[in-house]
XYZ file of C-alpha atoms in Angstrom:
336
model
C -1.972 -32.598 -15.138
C 0.782 -31.631 -17.517
C 3.767 -29.344 -17.475
C 5.769 -27.881 -20.319
C 9.371 -29.161 -20.367
C 10.633 -28.318 -23.833
C 10.203 -26.005 -26.799
C 6.797 -25.781 -28.408
C 6.468 -26.413 -32.134
C 6.198 -23.599 -34.641
C 2.629 -24.454 -35.581
C -0.496 -26.087 -34.265
C -0.752 -29.708 -35.491
C -4.502 -29.410 -35.558
C -4.269 -26.260 -37.636
C -2.831 -25.150 -40.926
C 0.949 -24.754 -41.323
C 0.430 -20.991 -41.159
C -1.057 -21.099 -37.657
C 2.048 -19.902 -35.858
C 2.392 -20.213 -32.108
C 4.205 -17.773 -29.863
C 7.665 -18.610 -28.500
C 7.934 -21.055 -25.568
C 7.402 -19.511 -22.176
C 4.871 -16.972 -23.479
C 1.545 -17.329 -21.655
C -0.103 -16.673 -24.996
C 0.801 -20.176 -26.153
C -1.713 -21.724 -23.764
C -4.379 -19.199 -24.697
C -3.725 -19.810 -28.387
C -4.029 -23.567 -27.972
C -7.252 -23.215 -25.968
C -8.760 -20.836 -28.515
C -8.040 -23.257 -31.333
C -9.737 -26.083 -29.442
C -12.750 -24.198 -28.124
C -13.286 -22.106 -31.235
C -13.537 -25.060 -33.565
C -16.966 -25.060 -35.231
C -19.119 -28.065 -35.924
C -18.752 -27.396 -39.624
C -15.019 -28.095 -39.433
C -15.428 -31.602 -38.023
C -15.349 -33.244 -41.422
C -11.755 -32.277 -41.993
C -9.783 -29.547 -43.682
C -6.304 -28.318 -42.919
C -7.262 -27.121 -39.437
C -8.626 -30.520 -38.433
C -6.116 -32.760 -40.136
C -3.394 -32.901 -37.510
C -0.728 -31.610 -39.908
C 2.182 -29.620 -38.536
C 4.193 -29.218 -41.719
C 7.510 -30.784 -42.668
C 9.703 -31.660 -39.665
C 13.504 -32.006 -39.621
C 15.152 -35.403 -39.246
C 16.256 -36.248 -35.720
C 17.493 -39.147 -33.608
C 14.663 -41.439 -32.521
C 14.265 -43.778 -29.593
C 12.348 -46.961 -30.268
C 9.894 -46.161 -27.478
C 9.114 -42.824 -29.177
C 8.405 -44.597 -32.464
C 6.157 -47.083 -30.654
C 4.302 -44.168 -29.085
C 3.718 -42.621 -32.509
C 2.429 -45.958 -33.808
C -0.001 -46.106 -30.875
C -1.261 -42.547 -31.370
C 0.440 -39.842 -33.458
C -0.962 -37.079 -31.257
C 0.483 -38.665 -28.108
C 3.874 -38.545 -29.794
C 3.294 -34.891 -30.706
C 2.278 -33.936 -27.166
C 5.235 -35.694 -25.595
C 8.048 -35.218 -28.101
C 7.102 -32.038 -29.988
C 5.190 -30.006 -27.398
C 7.516 -31.359 -24.704
C 4.758 -32.152 -22.219
C 5.134 -34.616 -19.402
C 2.868 -36.048 -16.764
C 3.079 -34.626 -13.259
C 2.973 -37.823 -11.259
C 1.152 -37.806 -7.965
C 3.174 -39.114 -5.040
C 2.291 -42.707 -4.254
C 3.110 -44.854 -1.258
C 3.711 -47.979 -3.325
C 5.691 -48.592 -6.486
C 4.061 -47.830 -9.811
C 4.308 -50.428 -12.618
C 7.053 -48.307 -14.186
C 8.997 -48.225 -10.916
C 8.631 -52.000 -10.515
C 10.045 -52.446 -13.996
C 13.033 -50.214 -13.251
C 13.604 -52.034 -9.971
C 13.681 -55.414 -11.733
C 16.055 -54.094 -14.382
C 18.387 -52.799 -11.695
C 18.484 -56.036 -9.690
C 19.061 -58.341 -12.658
C 21.646 -56.006 -14.179
C 23.499 -55.881 -10.858
C 23.473 -59.678 -10.573
C 24.652 -60.405 -14.116
C 27.351 -57.731 -13.954
C 28.684 -59.198 -10.700
C 28.364 -62.766 -12.037
C 30.334 -61.901 -15.164
C 32.962 -59.980 -13.199
C 33.529 -63.170 -11.200
C 34.420 -64.969 -14.437
C 31.142 -66.858 -14.732
C 29.441 -67.562 -18.040
C 26.098 -69.250 -18.517
C 24.172 -70.392 -15.448
C 24.241 -74.204 -15.374
C 22.895 -76.883 -13.067
C 26.316 -77.016 -11.452
C 26.330 -73.278 -10.726
C 22.615 -72.749 -10.013
C 22.961 -72.660 -6.219
C 25.847 -70.201 -6.442
C 23.835 -68.025 -8.828
C 20.835 -67.970 -6.493
C 23.042 -67.074 -3.540
C 24.702 -64.242 -5.449
C 21.339 -62.999 -6.741
C 19.933 -62.908 -3.205
C 22.813 -60.656 -2.149
C 22.139 -58.294 -5.075
C 18.422 -58.309 -4.317
C 18.863 -57.524 -0.617
C 20.997 -54.494 -1.500
C 18.231 -53.167 -3.760
C 15.381 -54.104 -1.415
C 16.807 -51.901 1.310
C 15.990 -48.820 -0.758
C 12.296 -49.695 -1.140
C 9.471 -48.357 1.028
C 8.640 -50.841 3.827
C 5.207 -51.467 2.315
C 6.851 -52.818 -0.862
C 9.844 -54.610 0.627
C 8.292 -57.889 1.788
C 6.229 -58.306 -1.370
C 9.214 -57.630 -3.627
C 11.408 -60.039 -1.642
C 8.919 -62.884 -2.096
C 8.487 -61.967 -5.750
C 12.225 -62.092 -6.451
C 13.408 -64.836 -4.119
C 10.316 -67.018 -3.735
C 9.364 -69.112 -0.739
C 9.124 -72.720 0.384
C 5.885 -72.938 -1.590
C 6.969 -71.462 -4.920
C 10.117 -70.383 -6.774
C 10.963 -66.715 -7.170
C 11.685 -64.856 -10.377
C 15.420 -65.440 -10.073
C 15.080 -69.225 -9.981
C 12.583 -69.200 -12.858
C 14.913 -67.086 -15.004
C 17.951 -69.246 -14.260
C 16.130 -72.539 -14.879
C 14.822 -71.186 -18.187
C 18.373 -70.231 -19.150
C 19.636 -73.697 -18.271
C 16.923 -75.306 -20.385
C 17.911 -73.312 -23.482
C 21.651 -73.464 -22.985
C 23.451 -71.678 -25.820
C 27.060 -71.295 -24.722
C 27.072 -67.689 -23.490
C 30.610 -66.298 -23.408
C 29.802 -62.661 -22.673
C 26.805 -60.599 -21.633
C 26.456 -56.976 -22.653
C 24.249 -55.313 -20.051
C 22.417 -52.046 -20.676
C 24.102 -51.915 -24.093
C 23.759 -48.440 -25.600
C 22.676 -48.092 -29.222
C 23.600 -44.751 -30.755
C 24.170 -44.257 -34.456
C 22.816 -43.918 -37.954
C 21.565 -47.140 -39.515
C 20.407 -48.078 -42.995
C 16.957 -49.590 -42.513
C 14.307 -50.999 -44.822
C 14.532 -52.477 -48.306
C 14.676 -50.637 -51.649
C 12.938 -48.513 -52.696
C 11.781 -47.735 -49.124
C 15.275 -47.675 -47.647
C 16.764 -44.807 -45.706
C 19.184 -43.856 -42.976
C 17.621 -43.398 -39.540
C 19.364 -42.139 -36.408
C 18.474 -44.525 -33.574
C 19.431 -44.337 -29.931
C 18.408 -46.468 -26.990
C 19.513 -49.051 -24.463
C 19.236 -52.815 -24.913
C 18.589 -54.552 -21.599
C 20.853 -57.488 -22.390
C 22.756 -59.041 -25.290
C 24.207 -62.533 -24.944
C 27.225 -63.260 -27.146
C 27.777 -66.938 -27.918
C 30.881 -68.924 -28.730
C 29.618 -69.644 -32.258
C 29.525 -65.894 -33.105
C 25.766 -65.603 -32.722
C 23.922 -63.290 -30.385
C 20.657 -63.162 -28.501
C 18.836 -59.907 -27.737
C 16.792 -59.824 -24.519
C 14.298 -57.199 -23.378
C 12.979 -57.335 -19.800
C 9.293 -56.630 -19.192
C 7.810 -56.283 -15.706
C 4.449 -57.642 -16.825
C 3.642 -59.250 -20.190
C 5.267 -58.838 -23.589
C 3.783 -56.155 -25.845
C 1.507 -56.840 -28.791
C 3.895 -58.113 -31.499
C 1.974 -56.212 -34.178
C 2.996 -52.938 -32.493
C 6.269 -53.739 -30.726
C 9.512 -52.565 -32.331
C 12.173 -52.914 -29.651
C 13.326 -56.475 -30.293
C 13.624 -56.342 -34.102
C 15.109 -52.846 -34.235
C 17.562 -53.399 -31.395
C 18.583 -56.728 -32.912
C 19.459 -55.148 -36.265
C 21.192 -52.122 -34.768
C 23.171 -54.188 -32.255
C 24.357 -56.548 -34.979
C 25.711 -53.666 -37.065
C 27.084 -51.607 -34.196
C 28.982 -54.567 -32.733
C 30.550 -55.233 -36.130
C 31.790 -51.626 -36.251
C 33.038 -51.695 -32.646
C 34.704 -55.105 -32.621
C 35.515 -55.769 -36.246
C 33.731 -59.119 -36.133
C 30.282 -60.228 -37.163
C 27.813 -61.640 -34.645
C 24.654 -62.937 -36.284
C 21.327 -62.483 -34.494
C 19.686 -65.875 -34.013
C 17.290 -65.127 -31.175
C 15.304 -62.173 -29.846
C 13.060 -62.623 -26.838
C 11.270 -60.946 -23.980
C 11.857 -62.043 -20.421
C 8.351 -61.127 -19.264
C 8.142 -61.471 -15.487
C 4.350 -61.280 -15.446
C 3.807 -63.920 -18.131
C 3.524 -67.626 -17.212
C 5.764 -68.451 -20.187
C 8.471 -66.104 -18.820
C 10.520 -66.173 -22.043
C 8.622 -65.104 -25.157
C 10.327 -65.049 -28.563
C 9.304 -63.020 -31.600
C 6.238 -64.479 -33.365
C 6.975 -67.840 -34.931
C 10.560 -67.630 -33.752
C 11.508 -66.250 -37.186
C 13.995 -63.553 -36.203
C 14.975 -62.622 -39.768
C 11.351 -62.019 -40.772
C 10.659 -60.026 -37.592
C 13.711 -57.837 -38.202
C 12.757 -57.157 -41.830
C 9.203 -56.257 -40.831
C 10.434 -54.062 -37.976
C 12.788 -52.157 -40.273
C 9.987 -51.487 -42.761
C 7.685 -50.221 -40.010
C 10.355 -47.901 -38.617
C 10.940 -46.350 -42.041
C 7.188 -45.800 -42.522
C 6.796 -44.254 -39.055
C 9.765 -41.919 -39.494
C 8.450 -40.773 -42.879
C 5.071 -39.941 -41.298
C 6.656 -38.111 -38.350
C 8.880 -36.010 -40.600
C 5.898 -35.253 -42.834
C 4.318 -33.655 -39.749
C 1.345 -36.026 -39.573
C 0.044 -35.942 -35.975
C -3.679 -36.776 -36.031
C -5.367 -37.799 -32.754
C -5.872 -41.310 -34.072
C -5.191 -43.961 -31.392
C -4.680 -47.524 -32.479
C -7.609 -48.430 -30.217
C -10.130 -46.399 -28.223
C -8.982 -47.830 -24.878
C -5.751 -45.901 -25.284
C -7.667 -42.651 -24.714
C -8.752 -43.861 -21.262
C -5.158 -43.974 -20.009
C -3.772 -41.087 -22.055
C -1.685 -38.521 -20.178
C -2.626 -35.633 -22.462
C -6.446 -35.306 -22.533
C -6.373 -31.566 -21.844
C -4.501 -30.760 -25.063
C -5.958 -33.441 -27.326
C -8.912 -32.697 -29.569
C -10.440 -36.044 -28.802
C -13.520 -35.151 -30.823
C -11.404 -35.660 -33.943
C -11.170 -39.356 -33.129
C -14.818 -39.690 -34.025
C -14.173 -37.963 -37.349
C -11.074 -39.969 -38.293
């Protein structure tokens, strides 16, 4: 089920630019949308303005990276969520959803690293590993108390481990020790908010980007490492934008804030559901990943602002888990 949470667009993306919709809150909007879907004739399946998914030119706006990734996955999903302002009405569940597990992990690790840094600690080393595990356990127990009883024992074993296997905390700390890089400061939940020049000439433009980087490690040699936490596995690198875009934006924003240049040398996912745990950008070539990510962002923003919102998922499986089947003209997928 879906609920309207924001203003509706001025026109139907599956119709011509002249197909005006009524103002938000008018019950006629729903009737109009339904009539456009149901009244579509077989003869219009081949295309035309009414079947093209065009909404007309859109104004520039600030974009989150997750919104751009959603557009890349399916332009119509982006339209439903960010233009129509629809959201999923989540059914109450007795156990944590994958999204809730991810937020829980973020909260526990952020709490630990913030406390660790406040105590004057830098990188976790072999000499400080036991102290780190002890401090992490305290942070975890505080967070575990807020979980439903059905989740608490499982989450405790997941985070802290047992006599038979290490928990996530120990795996993360050991991985950090193995790739020691002289961390002098950690920026946790670092907020990106600004206008950034992205892309290369002639496809270069200013894009307003906002978002939150899970963690940035600043090193003594004036380099930085961008880290994104994932509750399960890292995303498909051919579609993911967070690491390269956040890396570029963080590099430039830190220079403006601090008056000193930190060069990005590493960008990786800490993927708690992946046996590798730490997964870098493909090939480890951060510069190439950043350049490619910038180019993709520029192309996506151009398409969004051109009002191109066809129901064209990057793969058909995406339709099976889509939150917006009642407003999507899925039949267009077969015509695309």
